[in-house]
PDB file of C-alpha atoms in Angstrom:
ATOM      1  CA  GLY A   1       0.016  -0.218  -0.187  1.00 37.00           C
ATOM      2  CA  ALA A   2       1.006   3.433  -0.242  1.00 39.00           C
ATOM      3  CA  ALA A   3       0.227   6.581   2.252  1.00 42.00           C
ATOM      4  CA  PHE A   4       0.460  10.325   1.840  1.00 45.00           C
ATOM      5  CA  ASP A   5       1.450  12.080   5.086  1.00 44.00           C
ATOM      6  CA  LEU A   6       0.252  15.681   5.228  1.00 43.00           C
ATOM      7  CA  PRO A   7       1.734  17.973   6.388  1.00 41.00           C
ATOM      8  CA  LEU A   8       4.973  17.218   4.215  1.00 40.00           C
ATOM      9  CA  ARG A   9       7.331  19.335   6.305  1.00 42.00           C
ATOM     10  CA  GLU A  10       7.791  19.947  10.298  1.00 42.00           C
ATOM     11  CA  ASN A  11       7.787  23.705  10.080  1.00 44.00           C
ATOM     12  CA  ILE A  12       4.369  24.172   8.611  1.00 39.00           C
ATOM     13  CA  GLY A  13       2.490  26.458  10.661  1.00 40.00           C
ATOM     14  CA  ALA A  14      -1.199  26.100  11.953  1.00 36.00           C
ATOM     15  CA  GLU A  15      -2.753  28.384   9.293  1.00 34.00           C
ATOM     16  CA  ALA A  16      -0.942  26.248   6.592  1.00 31.00           C
ATOM     17  CA  ARG A  17      -2.339  23.186   8.305  1.00 30.00           C
ATOM     18  CA  MET A  18      -5.984  24.280   8.251  1.00 27.00           C
ATOM     19  CA  ALA A  19      -5.508  25.124   4.446  1.00 28.00           C
ATOM     20  CA  LEU A  20      -4.353  21.646   3.917  1.00 33.00           C
ATOM     21  CA  ARG A  21      -7.460  20.407   5.633  1.00 38.00           C
ATOM     22  CA  GLY A  22      -9.671  22.145   3.561  1.00 38.00           C
ATOM     23  CA  ASP A  23      -8.036  22.177   0.537  1.00 41.00           C
ATOM     24  CA  LEU A  24      -8.408  18.318   0.823  1.00 42.00           C
ATOM     25  CA  GLY A  25     -11.734  18.604   1.628  1.00 41.00           C
ATOM     26  CA  LEU A  26     -12.073  15.353   3.700  1.00 36.00           C
ATOM     27  CA  GLY A  27     -14.945  14.003   1.442  1.00 38.00           C
ATOM     28  CA  GLY A  28     -15.050  17.191  -0.838  1.00 43.00           C
ATOM     29  CA  ILE A  29     -13.993  17.110  -4.661  1.00 47.00           C
ATOM     30  CA  GLU A  30     -10.239  16.099  -3.908  1.00 68.00           C
ATOM     31  CA  VAL A  31     -11.415  12.800  -2.824  1.00 79.00           C
ATOM     32  CA  LEU A  32     -11.983  12.157  -6.853  1.00 83.00           C
ATOM     33  CA  SER A  33      -8.121  11.790  -6.847  1.00 84.00           C
ATOM     34  CA  LEU A  34      -8.743   8.058  -6.090  1.00 85.00           C
ATOM     35  CA  LEU A  35     -10.125   7.841  -9.616  1.00 88.00           C
ATOM     36  CA  PHE A  36      -6.925   8.961 -11.169  1.00 88.00           C
ATOM     37  CA  LEU A  37      -4.183   7.346  -8.975  1.00 79.00           C
ATOM     38  CA  ARG A  38      -4.104   3.899 -10.397  1.00 73.00           C
ATOM     39  CA  ASN A  39      -2.442   1.862  -7.807  1.00 76.00           C
ATOM     40  CA  ILE A  40      -3.909   3.342  -4.840  1.00 78.00           C
ATOM     41  CA  GLU A  41      -7.098   2.328  -3.708  1.00 84.00           C
ATOM     42  CA  THR A  42      -7.773   3.838  -0.224  1.00 82.00           C
ATOM     43  CA  VAL A  43      -6.978   7.312   0.905  1.00 77.00           C
ATOM     44  CA  GLN A  44      -7.044   7.941   4.792  1.00 73.00           C
ATOM     45  CA  PHE A  45      -7.433  11.615   5.914  1.00 68.00           C
ATOM     46  CA  SER A  46      -6.013  12.671   9.455  1.00 65.00           C
ATOM     47  CA  THR A  47      -5.028  15.953  10.526  1.00 61.00           C
ATOM     48  CA  SER A  48      -2.969  14.957  13.623  1.00 62.00           C
ATOM     49  CA  PRO A  49      -0.704  11.748  14.321  1.00 61.00           C
ATOM     50  CA  GLY A  50      -2.913   8.822  15.287  1.00 60.00           C
ATOM     51  CA  SER A  51      -6.203  10.601  14.188  1.00 62.00           C
ATOM     52  CA  LEU A  52      -8.359   9.405  11.541  1.00 60.00           C
ATOM     53  CA  GLU A  53     -10.844  11.622  10.120  1.00 68.00           C
ATOM     54  CA  ARG A  54     -12.291   9.940   7.298  1.00 74.00           C
ATOM     55  CA  SER A  55     -10.991   7.046   4.755  1.00 81.00           C
ATOM     56  CA  TRP A  56     -12.252   6.740   1.334  1.00 84.00           C
ATOM     57  CA  THR A  57     -11.834   3.431  -0.787  1.00 89.00           C
ATOM     58  CA  ARG A  58     -12.264   3.121  -4.640  1.00 91.00           C
ATOM     59  CA  ARG A  59     -14.253  -0.272  -5.715  1.00 92.00           C
ATOM     60  CA  PRO A  60     -14.617  -1.251  -9.107  1.00 92.00           C
ATOM     61  CA  ILE A  61     -18.044  -2.091 -10.509  1.00 92.00           C
ATOM     62  CA  GLU A  62     -18.610  -2.520 -14.098  1.00 92.00           C
ATOM     63  CA  THR A  63     -15.668  -2.328 -16.944  1.00 92.00           C
ATOM     64  CA  LEU A  64     -17.526  -1.370 -20.234  1.00 90.00           C
ATOM     65  CA  ASP A  65     -16.949  -2.738 -23.732  1.00 87.00           C
ATOM     66  CA  ALA A  66     -14.348  -0.718 -25.852  1.00 84.00           C
ATOM     67  CA  THR A  67     -14.159  -0.829 -29.386  1.00 84.00           C
ATOM     68  CA  ASP A  68     -10.314   0.704 -29.553  1.00 89.00           C
ATOM     69  CA  PRO A  69      -7.597  -0.969 -27.493  1.00 90.00           C
ATOM     70  CA  ALA A  70      -6.741   2.780 -26.445  1.00 92.00           C
ATOM     71  CA  GLU A  71      -9.987   3.101 -24.700  1.00 93.00           C
ATOM     72  CA  GLU A  72     -10.794   1.947 -21.314  1.00 93.00           C
ATOM     73  CA  ALA A  73     -14.313   2.840 -19.698  1.00 93.00           C
ATOM     74  CA  SER A  74     -14.928   1.484 -16.246  1.00 93.00           C
ATOM     75  CA  CYS A  75     -17.426   2.324 -13.215  1.00 94.00           C
ATOM     76  CA  PHE A  76     -16.054   2.835  -9.797  1.00 94.00           C
ATOM     77  CA  ARG A  77     -17.814   3.338  -6.141  1.00 94.00           C
ATOM     78  CA  LEU A  78     -16.138   5.542  -3.728  1.00 92.00           C
ATOM     79  CA  ASP A  79     -17.188   4.667  -0.277  1.00 92.00           C
ATOM     80  CA  ASP A  80     -16.165   6.030   3.288  1.00 87.00           C
ATOM     81  CA  GLY A  81     -17.748   3.083   5.397  1.00 84.00           C
ATOM     82  CA  ARG A  82     -19.925   5.580   6.873  1.00 86.00           C
ATOM     83  CA  GLY A  83     -22.673   5.839   4.520  1.00 86.00           C
ATOM     84  CA  SER A  84     -21.410   8.180   1.887  1.00 87.00           C
ATOM     85  CA  ILE A  85     -21.169   6.617  -1.819  1.00 91.00           C
ATOM     86  CA  GLU A  86     -20.384   7.876  -5.075  1.00 91.00           C
ATOM     87  CA  ASP A  87     -20.465   6.189  -8.524  1.00 94.00           C
ATOM     88  CA  TRP A  88     -18.360   7.633 -11.279  1.00 94.00           C
ATOM     89  CA  LEU A  89     -17.375   6.385 -14.687  1.00 94.00           C
ATOM     90  CA  ARG A  90     -13.964   6.917 -15.708  1.00 94.00           C
ATOM     91  CA  PHE A  91     -13.206   7.010 -19.601  1.00 94.00           C
ATOM     92  CA  SER A  92      -9.267   6.564 -20.236  1.00 95.00           C
ATOM     93  CA  TRP A  93      -7.618   7.296 -23.483  1.00 94.00           C
ATOM     94  CA  GLY A  94      -3.989   6.609 -24.061  1.00 94.00           C
ATOM     95  CA  PRO A  95      -1.110   6.362 -24.377  1.00 95.00           C
ATOM     96  CA  VAL A  96      -0.930   8.719 -26.904  1.00 96.00           C
ATOM     97  CA  ASN A  97       2.727   9.868 -28.091  1.00 97.00           C
ATOM     98  CA  VAL A  98       3.775  13.113 -27.661  1.00 97.00           C
ATOM     99  CA  PRO A  99       5.441  14.132 -31.123  1.00 96.00           C
ATOM    100  CA  ASP A 100       8.654  15.162 -31.107  1.00 95.00           C
ATOM    101  CA  SER A 101       7.565  18.715 -33.108  1.00 96.00           C
ATOM    102  CA  VAL A 102       5.911  19.624 -29.662  1.00 96.00           C
ATOM    103  CA  ARG A 103       8.720  18.516 -27.459  1.00 94.00           C
ATOM    104  CA  GLU A 104      11.386  20.353 -29.713  1.00 94.00           C
ATOM    105  CA  LYS A 105       9.399  23.818 -29.140  1.00 95.00           C
ATOM    106  CA  LEU A 106       9.608  23.927 -25.216  1.00 93.00           C
ATOM    107  CA  ASP A 107      12.241  24.959 -23.207  1.00 90.00           C
ATOM    108  CA  HIS A 108      15.117  22.682 -22.117  1.00 89.00           C
ATOM    109  CA  LYS A 109      13.776  22.442 -18.249  1.00 87.00           C
ATOM    110  CA  LEU A 110      10.212  21.668 -19.657  1.00 88.00           C
ATOM    111  CA  ARG A 111      11.554  19.094 -22.081  1.00 89.00           C
ATOM    112  CA  ASP A 112      13.318  17.000 -19.491  1.00 88.00           C
ATOM    113  CA  ILE A 113      10.027  16.468 -17.469  1.00 87.00           C
ATOM    114  CA  THR A 114       7.333  16.077 -20.417  1.00 90.00           C
ATOM    115  CA  PRO A 115       6.430  12.449 -20.558  1.00 92.00           C
ATOM    116  CA  ALA A 116       7.135  10.478 -24.072  1.00 94.00           C
ATOM    117  CA  ASP A 117       3.463   9.568 -23.919  1.00 96.00           C
ATOM    118  CA  VAL A 118       0.238  10.422 -22.018  1.00 96.00           C
ATOM    119  CA  THR A 119      -3.056   9.022 -21.089  1.00 96.00           C
ATOM    120  CA  ILE A 120      -6.113  11.177 -20.678  1.00 96.00           C
ATOM    121  CA  ARG A 121      -8.695  10.185 -18.078  1.00 95.00           C
ATOM    122  CA  ILE A 122     -12.267  11.812 -17.999  1.00 95.00           C
ATOM    123  CA  VAL A 123     -14.767  10.669 -15.278  1.00 93.00           C
ATOM    124  CA  ALA A 124     -18.476  11.705 -15.055  1.00 91.00           C
ATOM    125  CA  SER A 125     -20.768  11.200 -12.077  1.00 91.00           C
ATOM    126  CA  LEU A 126     -23.263   8.487 -11.968  1.00 92.00           C
ATOM    127  CA  ARG A 127     -26.586   8.609 -10.058  1.00 89.00           C
ATOM    128  CA  ASN A 128     -29.368   6.168 -10.052  1.00 86.00           C
ATOM    129  CA  GLY A 129     -27.850   4.129 -13.171  1.00 83.00           C
ATOM    130  CA  SER A 130     -27.291   7.619 -15.270  1.00 88.00           C
ATOM    131  CA  ILE A 131     -25.010  10.064 -16.082  1.00 88.00           C
ATOM    132  CA  GLU A 132     -25.306  13.458 -14.078  1.00 86.00           C
ATOM    133  CA  PRO A 133     -23.292  15.830 -15.455  1.00 82.00           C
ATOM    134  CA  VAL A 134     -21.136  17.874 -13.026  1.00 78.00           C
ATOM    135  CA  GLY A 135     -22.477  21.681 -12.142  1.00 68.00           C
ATOM    136  CA  LEU A 136     -25.017  21.282 -14.924  1.00 60.00           C
ATOM    137  CA  ASP A 137     -28.810  21.506 -14.186  1.00 59.00           C
ATOM    138  CA  LEU A 138     -30.554  20.932 -17.849  1.00 54.00           C
ATOM    139  CA  GLY A 139     -33.888  22.087 -15.877  1.00 55.00           C
ATOM    140  CA  LYS A 140     -32.299  25.504 -14.636  1.00 61.00           C
ATOM    141  CA  THR A 141     -31.447  28.591 -16.725  1.00 61.00           C
ATOM    142  CA  GLY A 142     -28.066  29.800 -16.262  1.00 61.00           C
ATOM    143  CA  SER A 143     -26.530  26.717 -14.738  1.00 63.00           C
ATOM    144  CA  ARG A 144     -22.873  25.948 -16.048  1.00 74.00           C
ATOM    145  CA  PRO A 145     -20.852  22.900 -16.427  1.00 76.00           C
ATOM    146  CA  ASP A 146     -18.353  22.706 -13.255  1.00 80.00           C
ATOM    147  CA  GLY A 147     -15.905  19.777 -14.342  1.00 87.00           C
ATOM    148  CA  ARG A 148     -12.576  20.497 -12.719  1.00 89.00           C
ATOM    149  CA  LEU A 149      -8.909  19.687 -14.249  1.00 91.00           C
ATOM    150  CA  PHE A 150      -6.563  17.292 -12.437  1.00 92.00           C
ATOM    151  CA  SER A 151      -3.405  16.429 -12.870  1.00 92.00           C
ATOM    152  CA  PHE A 152      -3.092  13.415 -10.704  1.00 86.00           C
ATOM    153  CA  LEU A 153      -4.087  15.719  -7.856  1.00 84.00           C
ATOM    154  CA  PRO A 154      -6.543  19.004  -8.049  1.00 86.00           C
ATOM    155  CA  VAL A 155      -5.295  21.897 -10.248  1.00 89.00           C
ATOM    156  CA  GLY A 156      -5.571  24.736  -7.756  1.00 81.00           C
ATOM    157  CA  ASP A 157      -8.063  24.637  -4.818  1.00 71.00           C
ATOM    158  CA  ARG A 158     -11.682  23.767  -4.748  1.00 64.00           C
ATOM    159  CA  THR A 159     -12.790  27.542  -5.193  1.00 64.00           C
ATOM    160  CA  SER A 160     -10.255  29.190  -7.681  1.00 65.00           C
ATOM    161  CA  GLY A 161      -9.209  25.683  -9.162  1.00 73.00           C
ATOM    162  CA  LEU A 162      -9.120  25.311 -13.102  1.00 82.00           C
ATOM    163  CA  ARG A 163     -12.240  24.130 -14.725  1.00 83.00           C
ATOM    164  CA  SER A 164     -12.278  21.850 -17.665  1.00 85.00           C
ATOM    165  CA  GLY A 165     -14.988  23.560 -19.491  1.00 81.00           C
ATOM    166  CA  VAL A 166     -17.191  20.406 -19.860  1.00 83.00           C
ATOM    167  CA  ALA A 167     -19.768  18.820 -17.035  1.00 84.00           C
ATOM    168  CA  PHE A 168     -17.069  16.213 -16.644  1.00 90.00           C
ATOM    169  CA  HIS A 169     -13.678  16.267 -14.390  1.00 92.00           C
ATOM    170  CA  VAL A 170     -10.639  15.864 -16.889  1.00 94.00           C
ATOM    171  CA  ASP A 171      -7.219  14.361 -16.038  1.00 95.00           C
ATOM    172  CA  ALA A 172      -4.010  14.697 -17.851  1.00 96.00           C
ATOM    173  CA  PRO A 173      -0.384  15.063 -17.176  1.00 95.00           C
ATOM    174  CA  PHE A 174      -0.275  18.713 -17.761  1.00 94.00           C
ATOM    175  CA  ASN A 175       2.904  21.091 -17.269  1.00 93.00           C
ATOM    176  CA  LEU A 176       2.039  23.016 -14.362  1.00 91.00           C
ATOM    177  CA  THR A 177       3.519  25.830 -12.292  1.00 88.00           C
ATOM    178  CA  LEU A 178       5.585  25.059  -9.070  1.00 86.00           C
ATOM    179  CA  GLU A 179       2.226  26.098  -7.074  1.00 85.00           C
ATOM    180  CA  ARG A 180       0.304  23.366  -8.916  1.00 85.00           C
ATOM    181  CA  ASP A 181      -2.429  26.447  -9.434  1.00 87.00           C
ATOM    182  CA  ARG A 182      -1.741  27.233 -13.220  1.00 89.00           C
ATOM    183  CA  LEU A 183      -0.788  25.765 -16.935  1.00 92.00           C
ATOM    184  CA  HIS A 184       2.782  26.604 -18.432  1.00 91.00           C
ATOM    185  CA  GLU A 185       1.432  28.574 -21.747  1.00 92.00           C
ATOM    186  CA  ASP A 186       3.566  26.110 -24.282  1.00 94.00           C
ATOM    187  CA  ALA A 187       3.427  23.855 -26.973  1.00 96.00           C
ATOM    188  CA  TYR A 188       2.748  20.827 -24.995  1.00 96.00           C
ATOM    189  CA  ASN A 189      -0.124  22.135 -23.060  1.00 96.00           C
ATOM    190  CA  GLU A 190      -1.420  23.276 -26.197  1.00 96.00           C
ATOM    191  CA  TRP A 191      -1.069  19.960 -28.156  1.00 97.00           C
ATOM    192  CA  LEU A 192      -2.501  18.351 -24.849  1.00 96.00           C
ATOM    193  CA  GLY A 193      -5.788  20.659 -25.045  1.00 95.00           C
ATOM    194  CA  ASP A 194      -6.521  19.581 -28.563  1.00 96.00           C
ATOM    195  CA  GLU A 195      -5.893  15.585 -27.560  1.00 96.00           C
ATOM    196  CA  ILE A 196      -8.419  16.293 -24.557  1.00 95.00           C
ATOM    197  CA  GLY A 197     -10.710  17.492 -27.115  1.00 93.00           C
ATOM    198  CA  ARG A 198     -10.284  14.034 -28.989  1.00 94.00           C
ATOM    199  CA  ALA A 199     -10.603  12.229 -25.861  1.00 94.00           C
ATOM    200  CA  VAL A 200     -13.891  13.650 -24.819  1.00 91.00           C
ATOM    201  CA  HIS A 201     -15.155  13.281 -28.342  1.00 91.00           C
ATOM    202  CA  ARG A 202     -14.497   9.469 -27.967  1.00 91.00           C
ATOM    203  CA  CYS A 203     -15.958   9.671 -24.207  1.00 90.00           C
ATOM    204  CA  PHE A 204     -19.352  10.779 -25.609  1.00 87.00           C
ATOM    205  CA  ALA A 205     -18.989   7.939 -28.085  1.00 88.00           C
ATOM    206  CA  SER A 206     -18.453   5.010 -25.645  1.00 87.00           C
ATOM    207  CA  ILE A 207     -21.108   6.629 -23.528  1.00 84.00           C
ATOM    208  CA  ALA A 208     -23.364   6.320 -26.334  1.00 85.00           C
ATOM    209  CA  ARG A 209     -22.710   3.005 -26.977  1.00 84.00           C
ATOM    210  CA  SER A 210     -23.367   1.850 -23.329  1.00 83.00           C
ATOM    211  CA  ARG A 211     -26.290   1.632 -21.199  1.00 81.00           C
ATOM    212  CA  TYR A 212     -25.818   5.010 -19.468  1.00 76.00           C
TER     213      TYR A 212
END
């Protein structure tokens, strides 16, 4: 197993501890990182040594049929063991090779950390056996999609974090600033944005073929 212990340094102050606790949400949207961290099935949140505030576990429900070997669609359940249950559909597209023409346009420091290939994941909320758009109420005037951007973990915090622009959460290995609150404006992220658009199109086609 694997454990993430926060805070990550001894001299972190009380205010920062509270911020970490608030940002992680203890059951809020950041629990969705479980859907993107492939080899981690349980996340435990604690705010002091020896205390356990909440524990979330990811369990597989169903694997959907795929028409392309680069596609994978599965349904998962997030369960805190206290009666809070969330069901999600995760669509994965990749690996997709990063073109040499894109890598050549990057600063040498970014080029060294840019992956050779990428996998894009899109997750949609499931409720009562149907897909529920994130933040979008089709019966309410003025509602807007509120999907978040993830790069394994959320990009930015819950209130000011970057949005995907669609009613799904999107995870991809972006080139991020050190603070993880913004994307670098570079050729790789621009290319990755185009690939996300293609992945969303394939996700819609996969959903259309499924019972959801």
